[in-house]
mmCIF file of C-alpha atoms and ligand atoms in Angstrom:
data_model
loop_
_atom_site.group_PDB
_atom_site.id
_atom_site.type_symbol
_atom_site.label_atom_id
_atom_site.label_comp_id
_atom_site.label_asym_id
_atom_site.label_seq_id
_atom_site.Cartn_x
_atom_site.Cartn_y
_atom_site.Cartn_z
ATOM 1 C CA MET A 1 -0.029 0.017 -0.006
ATOM 2 C CA PHE A 2 1.192 3.497 -0.663
ATOM 3 C CA LYS A 3 -0.258 6.939 -1.212
ATOM 4 C CA ILE A 4 0.069 9.449 -4.062
ATOM 5 C CA GLY A 5 -0.873 12.768 -2.459
ATOM 6 C CA ASP A 6 -4.122 11.853 -0.715
ATOM 7 C CA VAL A 7 -4.930 9.031 -3.000
ATOM 8 C CA GLN A 8 -4.675 5.658 -1.387
ATOM 9 C CA ILE A 9 -3.340 2.852 -3.599
ATOM 10 C CA ASN A 10 -4.326 -0.492 -2.100
ATOM 11 C CA ASN A 11 -1.490 -2.581 -3.476
ATOM 12 C CA ARG A 12 1.752 -2.063 -5.274
ATOM 13 C CA VAL A 13 0.751 -3.236 -8.733
ATOM 14 C CA VAL A 14 0.146 -0.558 -11.364
ATOM 15 C CA LEU A 15 -1.144 -0.927 -14.925
ATOM 16 C CA ALA A 16 1.102 1.134 -17.244
ATOM 17 C CA PRO A 17 -0.393 3.744 -19.556
ATOM 18 C CA MET A 18 -0.498 2.373 -23.069
ATOM 19 C CA ALA A 19 -1.758 4.340 -26.075
ATOM 20 C CA GLY A 20 -4.336 2.513 -28.074
ATOM 21 C CA VAL A 21 -4.766 -0.001 -25.270
ATOM 22 C CA CYS A 22 -5.609 1.565 -21.917
ATOM 23 C CA ASN A 23 -9.123 2.871 -22.512
ATOM 24 C CA SER A 24 -11.902 2.276 -20.043
ATOM 25 C CA ALA A 25 -12.836 -1.143 -21.442
ATOM 26 C CA PHE A 26 -9.316 -2.576 -20.797
ATOM 27 C CA ARG A 27 -8.673 -0.645 -17.610
ATOM 28 C CA LEU A 28 -11.861 -1.828 -15.948
ATOM 29 C CA THR A 29 -11.073 -5.437 -16.871
ATOM 30 C CA VAL A 30 -7.517 -5.065 -15.455
ATOM 31 C CA LYS A 31 -8.939 -3.366 -12.317
ATOM 32 C CA GLU A 32 -11.238 -6.310 -11.738
ATOM 33 C CA PHE A 33 -8.075 -8.505 -11.825
ATOM 34 C CA GLY A 34 -6.797 -6.532 -8.820
ATOM 35 C CA ALA A 35 -4.581 -3.649 -10.043
ATOM 36 C CA GLY A 36 -3.909 -1.163 -7.268
ATOM 37 C CA LEU A 37 -3.824 1.720 -9.773
ATOM 38 C CA VAL A 38 -4.669 1.876 -13.465
ATOM 39 C CA CYS A 39 -3.224 4.465 -15.868
ATOM 40 C CA ALA A 40 -5.045 5.789 -18.831
ATOM 41 C CA GLU A 41 -3.466 6.107 -22.339
ATOM 42 C CA MET A 42 -1.818 9.461 -23.063
ATOM 43 C CA VAL A 43 -4.083 12.283 -24.115
ATOM 44 C CA SER A 44 -3.023 15.313 -26.159
ATOM 45 C CA ASP A 45 -3.167 18.611 -24.331
ATOM 46 C CA LYS A 46 -4.033 20.420 -27.592
ATOM 47 C CA GLY A 47 -6.714 17.830 -28.371
ATOM 48 C CA ILE A 48 -8.373 18.756 -25.112
ATOM 49 C CA LEU A 49 -8.047 22.483 -25.609
ATOM 50 C CA PHE A 50 -9.399 22.309 -29.218
ATOM 51 C CA ASN A 51 -12.384 20.243 -27.964
ATOM 52 C CA ASN A 52 -11.436 17.401 -30.318
ATOM 53 C CA GLU A 53 -14.280 14.917 -29.965
ATOM 54 C CA LYS A 54 -12.103 11.793 -30.068
ATOM 55 C CA THR A 55 -9.777 13.300 -27.462
ATOM 56 C CA LEU A 56 -12.635 14.254 -25.150
ATOM 57 C CA ASN A 57 -14.059 10.709 -25.479
ATOM 58 C CA MET A 58 -10.710 9.468 -24.162
ATOM 59 C CA LEU A 59 -11.370 11.248 -20.841
ATOM 60 C CA TYR A 60 -14.216 8.863 -19.993
ATOM 61 C CA ILE A 61 -13.655 6.970 -16.719
ATOM 62 C CA ASP A 62 -15.916 4.406 -15.133
ATOM 63 C CA GLU A 63 -16.208 4.921 -11.324
ATOM 64 C CA ARG A 64 -15.264 1.268 -10.843
ATOM 65 C CA GLU A 65 -11.808 1.884 -12.294
ATOM 66 C CA LYS A 66 -10.795 4.243 -9.551
ATOM 67 C CA PRO A 67 -8.180 5.154 -8.349
ATOM 68 C CA LEU A 68 -7.073 6.152 -11.823
ATOM 69 C CA SER A 69 -4.241 8.237 -13.209
ATOM 70 C CA LEU A 70 -4.936 10.196 -16.345
ATOM 71 C CA GLN A 71 -1.905 11.107 -18.480
ATOM 72 C CA ILE A 72 -1.578 14.203 -20.603
ATOM 73 C CA PHE A 73 1.207 15.050 -23.029
ATOM 74 C CA GLY A 74 2.389 18.246 -24.649
ATOM 75 C CA GLY A 75 5.532 20.304 -25.273
ATOM 76 C CA GLU A 76 4.506 23.678 -23.926
ATOM 77 C CA LYS A 77 3.896 24.829 -20.374
ATOM 78 C CA GLU A 78 0.862 26.932 -21.211
ATOM 79 C CA THR A 79 -1.158 24.295 -23.004
ATOM 80 C CA LEU A 80 -0.219 21.565 -20.519
ATOM 81 C CA VAL A 81 -1.468 23.783 -17.679
ATOM 82 C CA GLU A 82 -4.746 24.508 -19.460
ATOM 83 C CA ALA A 83 -5.299 20.834 -20.291
ATOM 84 C CA ALA A 84 -4.538 19.863 -16.694
ATOM 85 C CA LYS A 85 -7.041 22.416 -15.445
ATOM 86 C CA PHE A 86 -9.650 20.916 -17.750
ATOM 87 C CA VAL A 87 -8.882 17.342 -16.480
ATOM 88 C CA ASP A 88 -8.945 18.615 -12.886
ATOM 89 C CA LYS A 89 -12.361 20.131 -13.170
ATOM 90 C CA ASN A 90 -14.128 17.974 -15.730
ATOM 91 C CA THR A 91 -13.059 14.352 -15.078
ATOM 92 C CA ASN A 92 -13.181 11.878 -12.235
ATOM 93 C CA ALA A 93 -9.517 11.002 -12.563
ATOM 94 C CA ASP A 94 -7.726 10.836 -9.203
ATOM 95 C CA ILE A 95 -4.241 11.750 -10.420
ATOM 96 C CA ILE A 96 -2.920 13.891 -13.312
ATOM 97 C CA ASP A 97 0.180 12.419 -14.878
ATOM 98 C CA ILE A 98 2.500 14.219 -17.321
ATOM 99 C CA ASN A 99 4.123 12.124 -20.033
ATOM 100 C CA MET A 100 7.878 12.603 -20.174
ATOM 101 C CA GLY A 101 8.746 9.302 -21.765
ATOM 102 C CA CYS A 102 7.151 8.930 -25.158
ATOM 103 C CA PRO A 103 9.978 8.273 -27.660
ATOM 104 C CA VAL A 104 7.990 8.679 -30.887
ATOM 105 C CA PRO A 105 9.451 11.352 -33.174
ATOM 106 C CA LYS A 106 5.980 12.781 -33.909
ATOM 107 C CA ILE A 107 5.733 13.608 -30.185
ATOM 108 C CA THR A 108 9.365 14.512 -29.378
ATOM 109 C CA LYS A 109 9.650 16.908 -32.285
ATOM 110 C CA CYS A 110 6.903 19.013 -30.597
ATOM 111 C CA ASP A 111 9.108 19.092 -27.474
ATOM 112 C CA ALA A 112 6.707 16.654 -25.789
ATOM 113 C CA GLY A 113 7.229 13.211 -24.255
ATOM 114 C CA ALA A 114 10.880 12.227 -23.708
ATOM 115 C CA LYS A 115 12.129 15.585 -24.981
ATOM 116 C CA TRP A 116 11.480 17.039 -21.512
ATOM 117 C CA LEU A 117 14.165 14.748 -20.117
ATOM 118 C CA LEU A 118 16.978 16.922 -21.477
ATOM 119 C CA ASP A 119 16.339 19.754 -19.049
ATOM 120 C CA PRO A 120 15.579 19.355 -15.323
ATOM 121 C CA ASN A 121 14.952 23.152 -15.026
ATOM 122 C CA LYS A 122 12.234 23.021 -17.654
ATOM 123 C CA ILE A 123 10.754 20.011 -15.816
ATOM 124 C CA TYR A 124 10.706 21.997 -12.606
ATOM 125 C CA ASP A 125 9.105 24.905 -14.339
ATOM 126 C CA VAL A 126 6.291 22.990 -16.059
ATOM 127 C CA VAL A 127 5.521 20.688 -13.128
ATOM 128 C CA SER A 128 5.278 23.601 -10.665
ATOM 129 C CA ALA A 129 2.974 25.463 -13.032
ATOM 130 C CA VAL A 130 0.672 22.440 -13.324
ATOM 131 C CA VAL A 131 0.791 21.693 -9.625
ATOM 132 C CA ASN A 132 -0.185 25.284 -8.809
ATOM 133 C CA ALA A 133 -3.079 25.219 -11.328
ATOM 134 C CA VAL A 134 -4.858 22.050 -10.168
ATOM 135 C CA GLU A 135 -6.184 20.319 -7.009
ATOM 136 C CA LYS A 136 -5.572 16.741 -7.972
ATOM 137 C CA PRO A 137 -2.131 15.304 -7.284
ATOM 138 C CA VAL A 138 0.338 15.633 -10.198
ATOM 139 C CA THR A 139 2.857 12.937 -11.114
ATOM 140 C CA VAL A 140 5.329 12.398 -13.971
ATOM 141 C CA LYS A 141 6.120 9.295 -15.907
ATOM 142 C CA MET A 142 9.673 9.385 -17.368
ATOM 143 C CA ARG A 143 12.312 7.406 -19.023
ATOM 144 C CA ILE A 144 15.817 7.433 -17.449
ATOM 145 C CA GLY A 145 17.126 9.848 -20.067
ATOM 146 C CA TRP A 146 17.360 10.860 -23.650
ATOM 147 C CA ASP A 147 20.391 8.742 -24.591
ATOM 148 C CA GLU A 148 23.275 7.163 -22.714
ATOM 149 C CA ASP A 149 25.096 10.479 -22.640
ATOM 150 C CA HIS A 150 22.114 12.272 -21.165
ATOM 151 C CA ILE A 151 20.828 10.274 -18.212
ATOM 152 C CA TYR A 152 19.399 12.849 -15.805
ATOM 153 C CA ALA A 153 16.903 10.543 -14.122
ATOM 154 C CA VAL A 154 17.960 11.579 -10.608
ATOM 155 C CA GLU A 155 18.032 15.348 -11.398
ATOM 156 C CA ASN A 156 14.727 15.107 -13.271
ATOM 157 C CA ALA A 157 12.969 13.212 -10.483
ATOM 158 C CA GLN A 158 14.287 15.673 -7.889
ATOM 159 C CA ALA A 159 12.980 18.528 -10.053
ATOM 160 C CA VAL A 160 9.518 16.816 -10.021
ATOM 161 C CA GLU A 161 9.680 16.504 -6.234
ATOM 162 C CA ARG A 162 10.793 20.099 -5.685
ATOM 163 C CA ALA A 163 8.013 21.319 -7.934
ATOM 164 C CA GLY A 164 5.411 19.555 -5.831
ATOM 165 C CA GLY A 165 4.902 16.439 -7.931
ATOM 166 C CA LYS A 166 3.547 13.603 -5.785
ATOM 167 C CA ALA A 167 5.192 10.593 -7.429
ATOM 168 C CA VAL A 168 7.334 9.561 -10.361
ATOM 169 C CA ALA A 169 7.174 6.451 -12.485
ATOM 170 C CA VAL A 170 10.468 5.557 -14.060
ATOM 171 C CA HIS A 171 10.898 3.386 -17.151
ATOM 172 C CA GLY A 172 14.486 2.106 -17.097
ATOM 173 C CA ARG A 173 15.250 2.876 -20.765
ATOM 174 C CA THR A 174 16.461 5.920 -22.598
ATOM 175 C CA ARG A 175 14.468 7.505 -25.396
ATOM 176 C CA VAL A 176 17.025 6.255 -27.923
ATOM 177 C CA GLN A 177 16.542 2.714 -26.796
ATOM 178 C CA MET A 178 12.858 2.802 -27.633
ATOM 179 C CA TYR A 179 11.880 -0.691 -26.486
ATOM 180 C CA GLU A 180 15.211 -2.323 -27.290
ATOM 181 C CA GLY A 181 17.866 -3.597 -24.804
ATOM 182 C CA LYS A 182 17.251 -4.138 -21.181
ATOM 183 C CA ALA A 183 15.649 -1.707 -18.755
ATOM 184 C CA ASP A 184 18.257 -0.422 -16.317
ATOM 185 C CA TRP A 185 16.783 -0.980 -12.897
ATOM 186 C CA ASN A 186 19.980 0.392 -11.191
ATOM 187 C CA ILE A 187 19.115 3.885 -12.310
ATOM 188 C CA ILE A 188 15.562 3.428 -10.990
ATOM 189 C CA LYS A 189 17.203 2.472 -7.696
ATOM 190 C CA GLN A 190 19.309 5.690 -7.774
ATOM 191 C CA VAL A 191 16.085 7.668 -8.236
ATOM 192 C CA LYS A 192 14.369 5.894 -5.349
ATOM 193 C CA GLU A 193 17.362 6.767 -3.107
ATOM 194 C CA ALA A 194 17.371 10.407 -4.208
ATOM 195 C CA VAL A 195 13.723 11.406 -3.600
ATOM 196 C CA ASN A 196 11.094 11.145 -0.824
ATOM 197 C CA ILE A 197 8.045 10.911 -3.037
ATOM 198 C CA PRO A 198 6.852 7.467 -4.145
ATOM 199 C CA VAL A 199 8.753 5.933 -7.035
ATOM 200 C CA ILE A 200 7.093 3.422 -9.325
ATOM 201 C CA GLY A 201 9.513 1.216 -11.172
ATOM 202 C CA ASN A 202 8.851 0.121 -14.742
ATOM 203 C CA GLY A 203 10.451 -1.876 -17.499
ATOM 204 C CA ASP A 204 10.693 -5.561 -18.311
ATOM 205 C CA VAL A 205 8.493 -6.872 -15.516
ATOM 206 C CA GLN A 206 7.334 -10.011 -17.316
ATOM 207 C CA THR A 207 6.448 -12.333 -14.475
ATOM 208 C CA PRO A 208 5.171 -12.073 -10.878
ATOM 209 C CA GLN A 209 8.718 -13.058 -9.765
ATOM 210 C CA ASP A 210 10.175 -10.069 -11.696
ATOM 211 C CA ALA A 211 7.722 -7.780 -9.881
ATOM 212 C CA LYS A 212 8.822 -9.096 -6.489
ATOM 213 C CA ARG A 213 12.471 -8.793 -7.500
ATOM 214 C CA MET A 214 11.966 -5.163 -8.490
ATOM 215 C CA LEU A 215 10.195 -4.350 -5.220
ATOM 216 C CA ASP A 216 12.760 -6.181 -3.073
ATOM 217 C CA GLU A 217 15.969 -5.265 -4.842
ATOM 218 C CA ILE A 218 15.229 -1.794 -6.088
ATOM 219 C CA GLY A 219 13.058 -0.822 -3.176
ATOM 220 C CA VAL A 220 10.391 0.991 -5.262
ATOM 221 C CA ASP A 221 6.974 1.746 -3.836
ATOM 222 C CA GLY A 222 5.104 0.277 -6.739
ATOM 223 C CA VAL A 223 5.748 -1.795 -9.810
ATOM 224 C CA MET A 224 4.271 -0.811 -13.185
ATOM 225 C CA ILE A 225 3.405 -3.491 -15.690
ATOM 226 C CA GLY A 226 2.887 -2.758 -19.434
ATOM 227 C CA ARG A 227 3.426 -5.235 -22.175
ATOM 228 C CA ALA A 228 3.094 -8.283 -19.992
ATOM 229 C CA ALA A 229 -0.559 -7.357 -19.360
ATOM 230 C CA LEU A 230 -1.489 -7.109 -23.016
ATOM 231 C CA GLY A 231 -4.161 -9.757 -23.542
ATOM 232 C CA ASN A 232 -3.219 -10.959 -20.091
ATOM 233 C CA PRO A 233 -4.961 -9.297 -17.186
ATOM 234 C CA TRP A 234 -4.132 -12.441 -15.254
ATOM 235 C CA MET A 235 -0.556 -11.143 -15.049
ATOM 236 C CA ILE A 236 -1.868 -8.472 -12.704
ATOM 237 C CA TYR A 237 -3.920 -10.932 -10.629
ATOM 238 C CA ARG A 238 -1.109 -13.428 -10.433
ATOM 239 C CA THR A 239 1.341 -10.692 -9.397
ATOM 240 C CA VAL A 240 -0.937 -9.271 -6.711
ATOM 241 C CA ARG A 241 -1.431 -12.798 -5.283
ATOM 242 C CA TYR A 242 2.229 -13.685 -5.512
ATOM 243 C CA LEU A 243 3.211 -10.519 -3.653
ATOM 244 C CA GLU A 244 0.601 -11.081 -0.964
ATOM 245 C CA THR A 245 0.893 -14.792 -0.392
ATOM 246 C CA GLY A 246 3.946 -16.125 -2.266
ATOM 247 C CA GLU A 247 1.595 -18.405 -4.204
ATOM 248 C CA LEU A 248 2.113 -18.642 -7.918
ATOM 249 C CA ILE A 249 -1.283 -19.432 -9.332
ATOM 250 C CA PRO A 250 -1.477 -21.267 -12.646
ATOM 251 C CA GLU A 251 -1.911 -19.533 -15.961
ATOM 252 C CA PRO A 252 -5.588 -19.410 -17.160
ATOM 253 C CA SER A 253 -7.132 -22.037 -19.429
ATOM 254 C CA VAL A 254 -7.845 -21.140 -23.048
ATOM 255 C CA ARG A 255 -11.565 -21.011 -22.240
ATOM 256 C CA GLU A 256 -10.950 -18.459 -19.463
ATOM 257 C CA LYS A 257 -8.803 -16.407 -21.828
ATOM 258 C CA ILE A 258 -11.510 -16.334 -24.448
ATOM 259 C CA ASP A 259 -14.298 -15.539 -21.926
ATOM 260 C CA VAL A 260 -12.351 -12.451 -20.753
ATOM 261 C CA CYS A 261 -11.447 -11.501 -24.305
ATOM 262 C CA ILE A 262 -15.197 -11.480 -25.132
ATOM 263 C CA LEU A 263 -15.944 -9.448 -22.002
ATOM 264 C CA HIS A 264 -13.271 -6.957 -23.079
ATOM 265 C CA LEU A 265 -14.758 -6.894 -26.582
ATOM 266 C CA ASP A 266 -18.280 -6.157 -25.261
ATOM 267 C CA ARG A 267 -16.964 -3.335 -23.089
ATOM 268 C CA LEU A 268 -15.150 -1.831 -26.072
ATOM 269 C CA ILE A 269 -18.323 -2.044 -28.182
ATOM 270 C CA ALA A 270 -20.183 -0.182 -25.377
ATOM 271 C CA LEU A 271 -17.466 2.422 -25.301
ATOM 272 C CA LYS A 272 -16.966 2.995 -29.055
ATOM 273 C CA ASN A 273 -19.146 1.123 -31.512
ATOM 274 C CA GLU A 274 -19.169 -2.306 -32.974
ATOM 275 C CA HIS A 275 -17.241 -1.433 -36.141
ATOM 276 C CA ILE A 276 -14.364 0.363 -34.366
ATOM 277 C CA ALA A 277 -14.329 -1.980 -31.453
ATOM 278 C CA VAL A 278 -14.053 -5.166 -33.562
ATOM 279 C CA LYS A 279 -11.195 -3.620 -35.517
ATOM 280 C CA GLU A 280 -9.371 -2.585 -32.406
ATOM 281 C CA MET A 281 -10.024 -5.913 -30.825
ATOM 282 C CA ARG A 282 -8.144 -7.792 -33.541
ATOM 283 C CA LYS A 283 -4.817 -6.957 -31.981
ATOM 284 C CA HIS A 284 -6.081 -7.684 -28.469
ATOM 285 C CA ALA A 285 -7.545 -11.064 -29.525
ATOM 286 C CA ALA A 286 -4.099 -11.968 -30.947
ATOM 287 C CA TRP A 287 -2.550 -11.006 -27.592
ATOM 288 C CA TYR A 288 -5.128 -13.154 -25.689
ATOM 289 C CA LEU A 289 -4.250 -16.068 -27.856
ATOM 290 C CA LYS A 290 -0.473 -15.635 -27.582
ATOM 291 C CA GLY A 291 1.244 -18.819 -26.615
ATOM 292 C CA VAL A 292 -1.812 -21.034 -27.300
ATOM 293 C CA ARG A 293 -0.672 -23.821 -29.586
ATOM 294 C CA GLY A 294 -2.081 -23.795 -33.139
ATOM 295 C CA ASN A 295 -3.349 -20.213 -33.005
ATOM 296 C CA ALA A 296 -1.932 -19.080 -36.368
ATOM 297 C CA ARG A 297 -5.011 -19.859 -38.481
ATOM 298 C CA VAL A 298 -7.531 -18.301 -36.139
ATOM 299 C CA ARG A 299 -5.350 -15.205 -35.776
ATOM 300 C CA ASN A 300 -5.353 -14.726 -39.535
ATOM 301 C CA ALA A 301 -9.106 -15.169 -39.662
ATOM 302 C CA ILE A 302 -9.545 -12.659 -36.826
ATOM 303 C CA ASN A 303 -7.691 -10.059 -38.836
ATOM 304 C CA GLU A 304 -10.428 -10.245 -41.467
ATOM 305 C CA CYS A 305 -13.486 -10.087 -39.304
ATOM 306 C CA ASN A 306 -15.717 -7.043 -38.983
ATOM 307 C CA THR A 307 -18.577 -7.976 -36.660
ATOM 308 C CA ARG A 308 -18.944 -9.105 -33.066
ATOM 309 C CA GLU A 309 -20.696 -12.212 -34.262
ATOM 310 C CA GLU A 310 -17.848 -13.264 -36.552
ATOM 311 C CA LEU A 311 -15.257 -12.589 -33.961
ATOM 312 C CA VAL A 312 -17.007 -14.401 -31.149
ATOM 313 C CA ASN A 313 -17.779 -17.416 -33.400
ATOM 314 C CA LEU A 314 -14.101 -17.676 -34.350
ATOM 315 C CA LEU A 315 -12.976 -17.492 -30.773
ATOM 316 C CA ARG A 316 -15.566 -19.982 -29.471
ATOM 317 C CA GLN A 317 -14.834 -22.415 -32.268
ATOM 318 C CA PHE A 318 -11.132 -22.208 -31.480
ATOM 319 C CA VAL A 319 -11.705 -23.079 -27.849
ATOM 320 C CA GLU A 320 -13.766 -26.075 -28.896
ATOM 321 C CA GLU A 321 -10.931 -27.270 -31.139
ATOM 322 C CA VAL A 322 -8.279 -26.743 -28.450
ATOM 323 C CA GLU A 323 -10.291 -28.531 -25.823
ATOM 324 C CA ALA A 324 -11.046 -31.420 -28.190
ATOM 325 C CA LYS A 325 -7.339 -31.761 -28.951
ATOM 326 C CA GLN A 326 -6.479 -31.610 -25.249
ATOM 327 C CA GLN A 327 -8.973 -34.408 -24.590
ATOM 328 C CA SER A 328 -7.736 -36.630 -27.337
ATOM 329 C CA ASP A 329 -4.087 -36.032 -26.269
ATOM 330 C CA ALA A 330 -5.048 -36.954 -22.689
ATOM 331 C CA GLN A 331 -6.735 -40.137 -23.849
ATOM 332 C CA ALA A 332 -3.695 -41.124 -25.896
ATOM 333 C CA VAL A 333 -1.453 -41.016 -22.879
HETATM 334 C C1 FMN T 401 1.484 -0.197 -27.030
HETATM 335 C C2 FMN T 401 2.170 0.703 -26.046
HETATM 336 C C3 FMN T 401 1.722 1.979 -25.800
HETATM 337 C C4 FMN T 401 2.315 2.808 -24.838
HETATM 338 N N1 FMN T 401 1.772 4.058 -24.594
HETATM 339 C C5 FMN T 401 2.228 4.847 -23.578
HETATM 340 C C6 FMN T 401 1.613 6.013 -23.184
HETATM 341 O O1 FMN T 401 0.541 6.373 -23.723
HETATM 342 N N2 FMN T 401 2.155 6.675 -22.140
HETATM 343 C C7 FMN T 401 3.282 6.284 -21.526
HETATM 344 O O2 FMN T 401 3.785 6.956 -20.577
HETATM 345 N N3 FMN T 401 3.905 5.139 -21.868
HETATM 346 C C8 FMN T 401 3.400 4.383 -22.859
HETATM 347 N N4 FMN T 401 3.988 3.195 -23.158
HETATM 348 C C9 FMN T 401 5.158 2.734 -22.385
HETATM 349 C C10 FMN T 401 4.710 1.835 -21.179
HETATM 350 O O3 FMN T 401 3.872 2.540 -20.329
HETATM 351 C C11 FMN T 401 5.907 1.259 -20.429
HETATM 352 O O4 FMN T 401 6.636 2.303 -19.946
HETATM 353 C C12 FMN T 401 6.756 0.392 -21.324
HETATM 354 O O5 FMN T 401 6.039 -0.521 -22.078
HETATM 355 C C13 FMN T 401 7.788 -0.442 -20.471
HETATM 356 O O6 FMN T 401 7.068 -1.261 -19.562
HETATM 357 P P1 FMN T 401 6.919 -2.882 -19.847
HETATM 358 O O7 FMN T 401 8.313 -3.430 -20.021
HETATM 359 O O8 FMN T 401 6.176 -3.389 -18.631
HETATM 360 O O9 FMN T 401 6.125 -2.967 -21.116
HETATM 361 C C14 FMN T 401 3.446 2.387 -24.122
HETATM 362 C C15 FMN T 401 3.941 1.082 -24.380
HETATM 363 C C16 FMN T 401 3.326 0.252 -25.324
HETATM 364 C C17 FMN T 401 3.872 -1.145 -25.516
#
């Protein structure tokens, strides 16, 4: 358990913000699997200020997801402050997070995302302006630095703390690394030792045991899980249980995976519409099926489907096939 400002987080497992993934449909599903805190996908400050309909829809939060951290991105103090004020007054988010980690050129060339990491003074300036403009606690999610010659993680986190930020999440890679190489947990440890606000460690937590190792060895307050939760909310549940009891519960059956995939699909349809949801769900369905033997054919078919009925039929049929195969294999032994 830890606190971000006045917001109580009931366990140390945090769902990472992921663009195109962490909308209300997925977040609620992950929350039901026990996440202490869920983070929303990044939202453009300018999109909010220009009343862009798609952007404003991204601000929807179901009460059952709370506590929730809503992330904004932008490259200018003024627009970030105005967007933060909007989120503060018009959403039921508990925490406002500023993105200082996105490595994508489209974002960094506007001075947003990881570009902030090059200047702790600018970080201090923008975070204090946002903190002074809103009531909700403000946090920052950052990478360790821009490249290996510019790793200012400690200075940057200290700037966040001095500016009144209430926590930092640190992904142990530089901007230049994108998602390559290994996350450097030692630098996360240096950050933890240098600030008094909560530090959430992130990067390469693939198993419940990794999460425990990060908490024990790095001493972070929370552990943030991204890619390992794609199509796999059980990762969150298994990690929470492992940290609480030491018990490593088994991976779900294919039937369980498909049932949750369909629940996720139905939530996405309710959030968007069938056409958009089914298209978006293609990638999620592939993630839910990852590692299940013989999934190549069904994955190809999923990529062609356009309606809920088609997608659900494919998934249900696949479960039947897998279970029939499992039964015949068991009889053959
Ligand atoms: C598909 C995808 C989208 C992401 N979108 C965001 C985002 O919107 N905001 C953010 O701060 N990080 C984003 N990230 C980075 C993750 O939050 C996380 O820092 C990174 O994946 C490392 O953690 P992991 O090793 O547990 O995946 C994204 C990552 C992925 C894979």
